[in-house]
Every structure is written in C-alpha cells, then in structure tokens.
Short mmCIF file of C-alpha atoms in Angstrom, two decimals:
data_model
loop_
_atom_site.label_atom_id
_atom_site.label_comp_id
_atom_site.label_asym_id
_atom_site.label_seq_id
_atom_site.Cartn_x
_atom_site.Cartn_y
_atom_site.Cartn_z
CA GLY A 17 108.81 -77.61 -78.06
CA ALA A 18 111.93 -78.32 -75.88
CA GLY A 19 111.17 -80.75 -73.52
CA GLY A 20 109.70 -83.17 -76.04
CA GLY A 21 106.32 -80.90 -76.55
CA GLY A 22 107.17 -80.91 -80.02
CA GLY A 23 109.86 -80.31 -82.02
CA GLY A 24 112.68 -80.41 -79.27
CA SER A 25 114.54 -83.23 -78.32
CA ASP A 26 112.39 -86.09 -77.79
CA ASP A 27 114.14 -87.92 -74.92
CA ALA A 28 114.60 -84.48 -73.05
CA LYS A 29 113.10 -84.17 -69.63
CA PRO A 30 109.53 -82.93 -69.79
CA ALA A 31 108.78 -79.19 -68.29
CA SER A 32 106.73 -79.16 -65.27
CA LYS A 33 103.79 -77.73 -66.94
CA ALA A 34 102.90 -78.76 -70.93
CA VAL A 35 100.38 -77.53 -73.29
CA MET A 36 98.99 -79.85 -75.59
CA GLY A 37 96.86 -78.78 -78.55
CA ILE A 38 98.56 -75.75 -79.50
CA GLY A 39 101.88 -75.81 -81.18
CA GLY A 40 103.72 -77.41 -84.19
CA THR A 41 107.42 -78.38 -84.93
CA GLY A 42 108.93 -75.76 -82.43
CA ASP A 43 108.33 -73.41 -79.46
CA ASP A 44 106.73 -70.53 -81.58
CA ALA A 45 104.65 -72.67 -83.89
CA THR A 46 100.93 -71.46 -84.36
CA LEU A 47 98.01 -74.23 -85.13
CA ASP A 48 98.51 -72.89 -88.76
CA ASP A 49 101.58 -75.23 -88.99
CA VAL A 50 99.30 -78.37 -88.18
CA ILE A 51 95.80 -77.77 -89.42
CA GLY A 52 97.04 -75.93 -92.39
CA PHE A 53 98.27 -79.23 -93.79
CA HIS A 54 95.05 -81.17 -93.38
CA VAL A 55 92.05 -78.78 -94.04
CA SER A 56 91.72 -75.66 -96.75
CA GLY A 57 91.29 -72.79 -94.80
CA GLU A 58 92.95 -70.55 -92.15
CA ILE A 59 93.17 -69.85 -88.31
CA VAL A 60 92.06 -66.30 -87.97
CA GLU A 61 92.18 -66.09 -83.92
CA ALA A 62 93.71 -68.32 -81.40
CA THR A 63 94.33 -68.07 -77.73
CA PRO A 64 98.28 -67.16 -77.61
CA VAL A 65 99.87 -69.81 -75.22
CA ALA A 66 103.67 -70.14 -75.00
CA ARG A 67 106.27 -71.80 -73.03
CA THR A 68 108.34 -69.28 -71.02
CA SER A 69 111.04 -70.06 -68.76
CA ALA A 70 108.66 -69.02 -65.65
CA GLY A 71 106.35 -71.41 -66.91
CA ILE A 72 103.57 -71.01 -69.37
CA SER A 73 101.65 -67.38 -70.23
CA THR A 74 98.75 -66.37 -72.17
CA GLY A 75 98.45 -63.33 -74.45
CA ALA A 76 96.40 -60.25 -73.63
CA SER A 77 92.90 -61.99 -74.95
CA VAL A 78 92.57 -65.45 -73.10
CA SER A 79 90.07 -67.61 -73.81
CA PRO A 80 87.23 -68.06 -71.30
CA LEU A 81 86.87 -71.53 -72.53
CA PRO A 82 88.76 -74.59 -70.36
CA ALA A 83 91.22 -75.44 -72.98
CA PRO A 84 93.11 -73.32 -75.74
CA SER A 85 90.93 -72.21 -78.29
CA PHE A 86 90.97 -70.94 -82.00
CA ALA A 87 88.35 -69.76 -84.70
CA PHE A 88 88.54 -71.36 -87.79
CA ARG A 89 87.68 -69.67 -91.06
CA PRO A 90 87.51 -72.39 -94.67
CA ASP A 91 88.45 -70.83 -97.93
CA ALA A 92 85.86 -69.02 -99.81
CA GLY A 93 86.07 -70.88 -102.87
CA ASP A 94 85.76 -70.00 -106.24
CA ALA A 95 85.35 -66.43 -106.40
CA THR A 96 82.94 -66.47 -109.50
CA GLN A 97 80.25 -68.43 -107.05
CA ALA A 98 77.91 -66.88 -104.70
CA ALA A 99 79.22 -66.90 -101.31
CA PRO A 100 78.41 -69.92 -99.18
CA THR A 101 75.81 -69.50 -96.24
CA THR A 102 77.92 -69.45 -92.74
CA CYS A 103 77.15 -69.57 -89.17
CA GLY A 104 79.29 -68.92 -86.02
CA TYR A 105 79.36 -71.52 -83.21
CA VAL A 106 81.90 -73.01 -80.86
CA ALA A 107 82.70 -76.43 -81.29
CA HIS A 108 84.49 -78.92 -78.76
CA VAL A 109 87.42 -80.62 -80.14
CA ASP A 110 88.79 -83.47 -78.33
CA ALA A 111 91.26 -85.64 -79.37
CA LEU A 112 91.86 -89.69 -78.23
CA VAL A 113 95.08 -91.53 -79.47
CA TYR A 114 96.62 -94.83 -78.99
CA THR A 115 100.33 -94.61 -78.25
CA PRO A 116 102.89 -97.45 -77.33
CA ARG A 117 103.87 -97.08 -73.70
CA SER A 118 107.33 -96.52 -75.04
CA ALA A 119 106.49 -93.38 -76.74
CA THR A 120 107.93 -90.20 -76.03
CA LEU A 121 106.04 -86.87 -74.87
CA GLY A 122 107.11 -85.76 -78.28
CA GLN A 123 105.41 -88.52 -80.30
CA VAL A 124 102.50 -88.62 -78.13
CA ALA A 125 102.17 -84.58 -78.42
CA ALA A 126 102.33 -85.42 -82.36
CA ALA A 127 99.57 -87.59 -82.20
CA LEU A 128 97.42 -85.64 -80.35
CA ARG A 129 97.86 -82.39 -82.52
CA ALA A 130 97.57 -84.91 -85.70
CA SER A 131 93.95 -86.11 -83.96
CA VAL A 132 93.13 -82.47 -83.43
CA ALA A 133 93.60 -81.82 -87.01
CA SER A 134 91.53 -84.55 -88.17
CA ARG A 135 88.67 -83.64 -86.04
CA VAL A 136 88.67 -80.26 -87.45
CA ALA A 137 88.50 -81.42 -90.77
CA GLU A 138 85.79 -83.34 -89.79
CA LEU A 139 83.73 -80.44 -88.52
CA ARG A 140 84.74 -78.55 -91.60
CA VAL A 141 82.76 -81.49 -93.81
CA ARG A 142 80.23 -81.53 -91.29
CA SER A 143 79.64 -77.74 -91.65
CA VAL A 144 79.55 -78.02 -95.27
CA SER A 145 77.00 -80.89 -95.56
CA SER A 146 74.86 -79.41 -93.39
CA SER A 147 74.44 -76.27 -95.33
CA SER A 148 73.98 -78.48 -98.27
CA THR A 149 71.07 -80.09 -96.79
CA SER A 150 69.54 -77.25 -95.37
CA SER A 151 69.99 -78.18 -91.91
CA SER A 152 71.55 -76.02 -89.38
CA THR A 153 74.68 -75.85 -87.29
CA SER A 154 73.89 -73.50 -84.04
CA ALA A 155 75.17 -72.41 -80.85
CA SER A 156 72.05 -74.13 -79.45
CA ASP A 157 73.69 -77.68 -80.61
CA PRO A 158 77.34 -76.85 -81.31
CA PRO A 159 79.49 -79.76 -82.81
CA ARG A 160 81.43 -81.73 -79.97
CA CYS A 161 83.69 -84.96 -80.28
CA LEU A 162 82.79 -88.02 -78.08
CA HIS A 163 84.41 -91.11 -77.25
CA PHE A 164 82.90 -94.59 -76.85
CA THR A 165 84.17 -97.88 -75.38
CA PRO A 166 80.99 -100.14 -76.64
CA PRO A 167 81.22 -103.33 -75.43
CA GLY A 168 82.85 -106.32 -77.75
CA VAL A 169 84.63 -103.40 -80.15
CA GLY A 170 88.09 -103.53 -78.33
CA HIS A 171 88.94 -100.18 -78.90
CA ALA A 172 87.56 -96.31 -78.57
CA VAL A 173 84.96 -95.36 -80.92
CA SER A 174 85.20 -91.32 -81.67
CA LEU A 175 82.19 -89.27 -83.05
CA VAL A 176 81.16 -85.94 -83.64
CA TYR A 177 77.76 -84.68 -82.64
CA PRO A 178 74.97 -83.86 -83.82
CA LEU A 179 75.44 -87.09 -86.08
CA GLY A 180 75.25 -86.39 -89.79
CA GLY A 181 72.77 -87.73 -91.49
CA GLY A 182 74.51 -89.69 -94.46
CA SER A 183 74.52 -89.36 -97.89
CA ASP A 184 70.83 -90.43 -97.81
CA VAL A 185 69.19 -87.67 -95.92
CA ASP A 186 65.47 -87.60 -96.08
CA VAL A 187 64.59 -83.99 -95.37
CA GLY A 188 60.99 -85.05 -94.19
CA GLU A 189 62.62 -86.79 -91.20
CA ASN A 190 62.48 -85.45 -88.05
CA PRO A 191 65.85 -85.09 -85.82
CA ASP A 192 64.68 -88.43 -83.44
CA GLN A 193 64.34 -90.08 -86.66
CA LYS A 194 67.47 -89.24 -88.23
CA LEU A 195 69.70 -89.87 -85.04
CA ASP A 196 67.93 -93.40 -84.98
CA ARG A 197 68.67 -94.32 -88.46
CA ARG A 198 72.18 -92.85 -88.04
CA LEU A 199 72.94 -94.97 -84.93
CA ARG A 200 71.13 -98.33 -86.36
CA SER A 201 73.85 -97.77 -89.39
CA LEU A 202 76.66 -97.65 -86.89
CA HIS A 203 75.62 -100.55 -84.84
CA ARG A 204 75.12 -102.86 -87.78
CA ARG A 205 78.62 -101.69 -88.89
CA MET A 206 80.22 -102.87 -85.45
CA GLY A 207 78.01 -105.35 -85.00
CA LEU A 208 76.25 -103.80 -81.75
CA PRO A 209 72.85 -105.20 -80.59
CA LEU A 210 69.89 -102.75 -81.59
CA ASP A 211 68.14 -103.03 -78.77
CA ARG A 212 69.94 -100.78 -76.71
CA PRO A 213 71.77 -97.59 -76.68
CA MET A 214 75.97 -97.55 -76.96
CA LEU A 215 76.83 -95.10 -78.91
CA ARG A 216 74.27 -92.32 -77.73
CA GLU A 217 75.98 -88.92 -75.67
CA ALA A 218 75.09 -90.16 -72.50
CA ASN A 219 77.41 -93.24 -73.34
CA ALA A 220 80.15 -91.00 -73.97
CA LEU A 221 83.62 -91.26 -71.82
CA GLY A 222 83.05 -88.75 -69.40
CA ALA A 223 79.44 -87.58 -70.30
CA PHE A 224 78.31 -84.62 -68.71
CA GLY A 225 75.14 -85.19 -66.60
CA SER A 226 76.32 -88.83 -65.93
CA ASP A 227 75.81 -88.59 -61.83
CA THR A 228 72.84 -89.77 -60.83
CA GLY A 229 72.66 -88.47 -57.29
CA ASP A 230 70.41 -85.42 -56.35
CA ARG A 231 71.08 -82.00 -58.45
CA SER A 232 71.30 -79.88 -55.15
CA THR A 233 73.01 -82.29 -53.00
CA GLN A 234 74.32 -84.83 -54.52
CA THR A 235 74.00 -87.63 -52.20
CA ARG A 236 76.50 -90.42 -52.41
CA ARG A 237 74.31 -93.49 -52.81
CA LEU A 238 75.04 -97.32 -52.77
CA ARG A 239 75.00 -98.92 -55.92
CA ASP A 240 74.11 -102.17 -56.88
CA VAL A 241 73.31 -103.44 -52.85
CA HIS A 242 72.59 -106.69 -53.87
CA THR A 243 75.73 -107.46 -54.53
CA MET A 244 77.05 -106.72 -51.46
CA GLY A 245 77.60 -109.90 -49.28
CA LEU A 246 73.80 -111.12 -50.00
CA PRO A 247 73.06 -114.45 -48.54
CA LYS A 248 71.47 -117.01 -51.14
CA SER A 249 68.02 -117.77 -50.67
CA ARG A 250 66.58 -120.93 -49.32
CA ILE A 251 64.83 -122.17 -51.86
CA ASP A 252 66.26 -125.79 -52.55
CA GLY A 253 66.27 -126.19 -56.76
CA GLY A 254 65.25 -122.83 -57.33
CA ALA A 255 66.28 -120.56 -60.32
CA GLU A 256 67.20 -117.36 -59.64
CA SER A 257 66.13 -114.24 -62.01
CA CYS A 258 67.25 -110.76 -61.43
CA VAL A 259 67.43 -107.19 -62.21
CA GLU A 260 70.22 -106.91 -64.98
CA GLY A 261 72.49 -103.80 -64.79
CA SER A 262 73.08 -101.10 -62.26
CA TYR A 263 70.81 -98.90 -59.86
CA ASP A 264 71.29 -96.85 -57.11
CA TYR A 265 69.57 -97.70 -54.01
CA TYR A 266 67.05 -94.73 -52.93
CA HIS A 267 65.52 -94.77 -49.88
CA TYR A 268 64.15 -92.44 -46.66
CA GLY A 269 65.66 -89.41 -45.48
CA GLN A 270 68.41 -89.12 -48.43
CA ASP A 271 68.77 -85.56 -49.76
CA ARG A 272 67.62 -84.02 -46.62
CA VAL A 273 64.02 -84.77 -47.51
CA ASP A 274 61.70 -86.22 -44.48
CA ASP A 275 59.85 -88.78 -46.16
CA ALA A 276 59.33 -91.24 -43.89
CA GLY A 277 55.88 -92.85 -43.60
CA TRP A 278 54.72 -91.51 -46.99
CA GLY A 279 57.62 -91.58 -49.57
CA CYS A 280 58.46 -95.17 -49.83
CA ALA A 281 56.85 -94.84 -53.55
CA TYR A 282 58.80 -92.03 -54.65
CA ARG A 283 62.21 -93.81 -53.29
CA SER A 284 61.29 -96.98 -55.46
CA CYS A 285 60.30 -94.73 -58.48
CA GLN A 286 63.96 -92.89 -58.20
CA THR A 287 65.88 -96.31 -57.85
CA ILE A 288 63.48 -97.31 -61.11
CA CYS A 289 64.81 -94.25 -62.96
CA SER A 290 68.46 -94.37 -61.87
CA TRP A 291 68.54 -98.03 -63.67
CA PHE A 292 67.62 -96.18 -66.51
CA LYS A 293 69.80 -93.60 -66.44
CA LEU A 294 72.74 -95.97 -65.57
CA GLN A 295 72.06 -98.04 -68.51
CA HIS A 296 72.00 -94.80 -70.87
CA TYR A 297 68.44 -94.91 -71.73
CA THR A 298 67.82 -91.04 -71.06
CA HIS A 299 69.68 -87.95 -70.04
CA VAL A 300 67.07 -86.84 -67.78
CA PRO A 301 67.98 -86.41 -64.19
CA VAL A 302 66.37 -88.61 -61.48
CA PRO A 303 63.36 -87.03 -60.22
CA SER A 304 62.90 -85.47 -57.04
CA HIS A 305 59.33 -85.66 -55.01
CA VAL A 306 58.13 -82.73 -55.99
CA ASP A 307 59.45 -83.24 -59.67
CA MET A 308 57.10 -86.20 -59.69
CA GLN A 309 54.05 -84.42 -58.11
CA ARG A 310 54.26 -81.49 -60.99
CA CYS A 311 54.34 -84.13 -63.62
CA LEU A 312 51.19 -85.72 -62.09
CA HIS A 313 49.72 -82.46 -62.40
CA ARG A 314 50.79 -81.43 -65.48
CA ILE A 315 49.46 -84.20 -67.16
CA GLY A 316 46.16 -83.52 -65.35
CA ASP A 317 46.14 -86.75 -62.96
CA LYS A 318 46.50 -84.46 -59.81
CA GLU A 319 45.28 -81.16 -58.35
CA LEU A 320 47.55 -78.18 -57.81
CA ASP A 321 47.53 -78.95 -54.10
CA PHE A 322 49.16 -82.14 -54.38
CA VAL A 323 52.63 -80.78 -55.37
CA GLY A 324 54.40 -80.09 -52.58
CA SER A 325 52.25 -82.17 -50.22
CA ARG A 326 53.19 -85.70 -48.23
CA ARG A 327 50.22 -87.93 -50.13
CA TRP A 328 51.07 -91.34 -51.33
CA ILE A 329 51.31 -92.34 -54.86
CA GLY A 330 51.12 -95.97 -56.51
CA ALA A 331 52.04 -98.22 -59.29
CA VAL A 332 49.88 -96.44 -61.61
CA GLU A 333 51.05 -93.08 -60.86
CA LEU A 334 54.82 -94.57 -61.19
CA SER A 335 53.50 -95.29 -64.69
CA TYR A 336 52.26 -92.03 -65.56
CA VAL A 337 55.87 -90.71 -64.32
CA LEU A 338 58.21 -92.91 -66.48
CA ASP A 339 56.03 -92.68 -69.20
CA GLU A 340 55.60 -88.96 -69.05
CA LEU A 341 59.62 -88.10 -67.70
CA LEU A 342 61.39 -90.83 -69.61
CA GLY A 343 59.41 -92.55 -72.16
CA VAL A 344 59.13 -95.72 -70.53
CA THR A 345 55.99 -97.81 -70.62
CA CYS A 346 55.17 -100.27 -68.04
CA LYS A 347 52.83 -103.11 -67.47
CA ILE A 348 50.84 -103.94 -64.18
CA LEU A 349 50.26 -107.32 -62.46
CA ASN A 350 47.21 -107.10 -60.79
CA VAL A 351 47.62 -109.64 -57.52
CA PRO A 352 44.34 -110.09 -55.28
CA SER A 353 46.61 -110.54 -52.11
CA GLY A 354 50.14 -110.44 -51.15
CA HIS A 355 49.89 -114.09 -50.11
CA ASP A 356 49.34 -115.10 -53.82
CA MET A 357 52.69 -113.81 -55.07
CA PRO A 358 54.02 -117.11 -55.56
CA SER A 359 51.33 -117.96 -58.20
CA TYR A 360 53.14 -114.99 -60.08
CA ALA A 361 56.67 -116.12 -59.96
CA ARG A 362 56.71 -117.62 -63.55
CA GLU A 363 55.74 -113.95 -64.86
CA LEU A 364 58.37 -112.41 -62.75
CA ALA A 365 60.88 -114.43 -63.71
CA HIS A 366 60.17 -113.95 -67.51
CA HIS A 367 60.05 -110.27 -67.17
CA PHE A 368 63.73 -110.36 -65.39
CA HIS A 369 64.97 -112.56 -68.32
CA THR A 370 63.61 -110.55 -70.89
CA MET A 371 63.66 -107.09 -69.35
CA GLY A 372 65.82 -107.24 -66.60
CA THR A 373 64.33 -104.11 -64.95
CA PRO A 374 63.65 -103.33 -61.69
CA CYS A 375 59.98 -103.57 -60.28
CA MET A 376 57.60 -101.69 -58.01
CA MET A 377 54.79 -103.44 -56.26
CA GLY A 378 52.77 -101.68 -53.50
CA GLY A 379 50.08 -103.20 -51.24
CA GLY A 380 48.10 -101.56 -48.28
CA GLN A 381 50.46 -98.86 -47.17
CA LEU A 382 53.94 -100.01 -48.30
CA ALA A 383 55.69 -99.91 -51.32
CA TYR A 384 58.88 -102.03 -52.54
CA THR A 385 61.16 -102.26 -55.11
CA LEU A 386 61.85 -105.98 -56.88
CA LEU A 387 64.86 -106.79 -57.21
CA GLY A 388 64.39 -110.31 -58.78
CA VAL A 389 63.12 -113.82 -57.85
CA ASP A 390 64.46 -117.52 -56.79
CA TRP A 391 61.31 -120.07 -58.03
CA ASN A 392 61.42 -123.87 -58.21
CA GLU A 393 59.03 -124.66 -61.22
CA LYS A 394 58.37 -128.21 -59.65
CA THR A 395 57.48 -127.28 -56.05
CA GLY A 396 56.21 -124.02 -56.91
CA GLU A 397 58.39 -122.78 -53.57
CA CYS A 398 59.97 -119.43 -54.04
CA ALA A 399 61.40 -116.16 -52.58
CA PHE A 400 61.45 -112.70 -53.82
CA LEU A 401 64.73 -110.26 -53.80
CA ILE A 402 63.54 -107.14 -52.08
CA LEU A 403 65.36 -103.85 -52.03
CA ASP A 404 63.06 -102.13 -49.18
CA PRO A 405 63.02 -97.78 -49.26
CA HIS A 406 61.87 -97.85 -45.56
CA TYR A 407 65.73 -98.15 -44.75
CA ALA A 408 66.37 -94.64 -43.34
CA GLU A 409 70.15 -94.49 -41.85
CA GLY A 410 73.44 -93.98 -43.44
CA GLU A 411 74.98 -95.42 -46.73
CA ASP A 412 75.94 -98.33 -45.16
CA ALA A 413 75.92 -102.26 -46.80
CA GLY A 414 76.57 -103.69 -43.77
CA LYS A 415 73.21 -102.75 -42.01
CA ILE A 416 71.32 -102.97 -45.35
CA VAL A 417 72.17 -106.26 -46.21
CA PRO A 418 70.05 -108.62 -45.56
CA ARG A 419 67.56 -106.80 -43.64
CA TRP A 420 66.91 -104.22 -45.81
CA CYS A 421 68.02 -105.86 -49.33
CA GLY A 422 67.82 -109.34 -49.25
CA TRP A 423 65.89 -112.69 -50.20
CA LYS A 424 62.14 -112.71 -48.44
CA ARG A 425 59.35 -115.41 -48.65
CA CYS A 426 55.83 -113.73 -49.17
CA GLU A 427 54.86 -114.02 -45.74
CA GLU A 428 57.81 -112.49 -44.61
CA VAL A 429 56.97 -109.01 -46.38
CA PHE A 430 53.68 -109.10 -48.01
CA VAL A 431 50.38 -108.62 -46.16
CA LYS A 432 46.69 -110.31 -47.30
CA GLU A 433 45.84 -107.07 -49.13
CA PHE A 434 45.67 -105.94 -52.84
CA TYR A 435 48.97 -105.44 -54.61
CA ASN A 436 49.75 -103.44 -58.05
CA VAL A 437 53.43 -104.70 -59.57
CA LEU A 438 54.62 -102.23 -62.15
CA LEU A 439 57.20 -104.06 -64.50
CA PRO A 440 58.74 -101.33 -66.84
CA GLN A 441 59.53 -102.31 -70.20
CA ARG A 442 63.10 -101.99 -71.33
CA PRO A 443 63.10 -99.73 -74.51
CA THR A 444 64.30 -101.26 -77.62
CA SER A 445 65.83 -98.61 -79.30
CA VAL A 446 69.72 -97.60 -79.84
#
C-alpha cells in the first residue's frame, strides 16, 4: 500500500512497520487478488491484517501461527464427477526471491507475493498428486517450503517437502526409498555429488534443530578447535591427513555433568555425533551420557542398572551407539600397544583421506578423539592430532591449544596397553 508496500508510490518512504505476504494492488487488497490469478480455487479464510494510521492492526480472529495465514479451497471441478478426496493441514509457505539492490520496497513486495502464489500453486499440485497416488498429506507431515544453497550451484534452490515421488512413483517403495530416489534425481540434475546429503531438511537455510548443543543447557561449545592457532607438527617431510568438515568440542564438565574420571569416551562419542550432525547426515540430537546408556540397555548390551551410572564405555560400545542412534557403521582397529600406533599410520591416513570422520581411540583407562595423522612414509615417523576430552575448564581456545588439542607423538600420549581405534564410516547416501 502507501509507503511502497503494494500499489502505492514506489519511492515513498517505507512505513515503520510493513506486512509482507498479505496485500495486493492496494491497502485493502486480499490474497485472492494475487493467488486467484495463479491457481484454481479461492481463499475462504484469512488472518485479516491491515495497515492503519496507528500501525498494524489485526482482525478479531488472530492466527496463532507466527505469520499471516489463510485457508485455501481448490475448485471442486466438474460437478458430474465424484468429489475429490480432501484432507486438512497447515502448510508452511515460505518465499525466497532475488532482487537487485536498487529495487524499491514495492518491487520487493511484488516479487515476494508472486513467489508466495507460486508456492501455493505447487502445494495445490502436490495435494492433487498425493490423492492420485494414494499417498497422504496430513498434519503429521505437513508441506513446507525450504530453501537450500548447495555448494557449486551459485543460487538458492527451493523445494517443497515432503518431496514428491515424480511421475514414476512405485507404490511398493517405502518412504525412505522414495526420498532417496527423488534426492538422487535432484542431485544428478544439479551436478551434485551422490555420496553426501545437500538437499535434506537439515541442509535447509535456518533448519530447525541445527544446533548441536545439549537440549536442556544449550552449552556454547568451541567448533573446529584444531583451526584455532594450532602449531605444526614436528615431523620432517610428513604428510598431514585430517578430519574433513566441522565438529564441536565436547569435554569434561559440560552441560553441568560432573563426568571427570569416567566420561571421556562419552565425550568423544558426542564429538563424533556432532560431526555427523554438522555435515547434515542426521537430525538426531547429540546424545547425552544417559541417552547412550539407555541405548546400550535397549539393545541388550547392558543391564538396567547401567543407566544413570558412572561406568566406562569403550570403542565397541560407541560403535553400537552410533549404529543404533545414527545408522552409522564403524570399523575397529585392534592395536596391541599404544607404542605400536605408528605402524598403523597408513591405515589412519587412508581413513582421513576417504572418510574424513573423527575417530575415537581407547586404551587403558583413557579415551581420546583422533582428528588426524602426520606421517612420513619413508622414515615411518608420525604424529597424531589429539583432541583430549579430559579438559575440564571453560571454552577458552588459548588454554586448549596446543595442550588439549595438538600434535602428539605416540610416546607423549599413549601407554603400553591394548587400544581399540574406532573408525566411523561416512554414509554414501544423499
């Protein structure tokens, strides 16, 4: 309206408050004025939002949703035909548009309204196709418009979830198979890799649940500590092979859990889980100590009295947790003595080159997170990039690097005892 929000003067000074998404060619326009031109149907109810001299006012029926809302009823079609199957649901309609920096507020609003109308049209087609394929759209999985910025594409990609199955829907497929097939088709069309997720819901801009902190305390953790001024290793002619992607540093005392002396393997597992979450392989929150204990009891590995205890776990238990909670498989290297670790440098370098996931290594009474290896193939000399979960102070990189996160030779950190090294495998899925 006036002030550049709709059909008013484009160069007028914007009002202190503006409503985007409701409005058409004037202040009193309704969504019908815009959406009616794009889809066959009518708006039967809308949250009335109008601009007044006092600011923004709403009608008596205010939407409980955090945005203007409306109800859309598609045309019934030919009266001689059977009435279509219908269902009610609340759809999240979100618009993203590109405009030049020189665009006026009125031009931006017009572009947003056109995008909203386009999304509603797509939702309508989705509802019709869902009915024809005997799939269902329901309140348990309502449609939602999501936006993505996959690397290498150069522009945002907008998709409506749940993703449709396309024209070649196989009614015998389960939902996971349908999603995987649809995502692979989209990855191929955009030239994206077929071994990592880039268009799943967790990849979306502003995705819900993207924080990896504890669900109750939301501890603010350091991320990618090894990039915070880490000195180089002292291996002459060595080749570094390190973790690929981001992770959060979990250590003793976080989340108000006093786990000093028993929680190092739990913390290493949390760091590994954060890597899979930050790389968007999973929506699952990073598990707490009790979450892991309950998981191990549920699968029959531990007795009930293990839940809530302060008992240690090792690499084998971590492999069970990652498999059960995240669907991640693991390999385990059995090392007779910590001082034999250099003889396994080739396998570890290969892991970081091909998988890129952080590892856990446990021996004696201690567990560490392994982030990399620096290895000279000719001399056999090597150093290991250790992220130590035994640190128990605040999130201060100056205190952590290089003592608690740094390059260590085997004799500096490992003991002459048996070690298991957990190598989580990167999923080959989209």
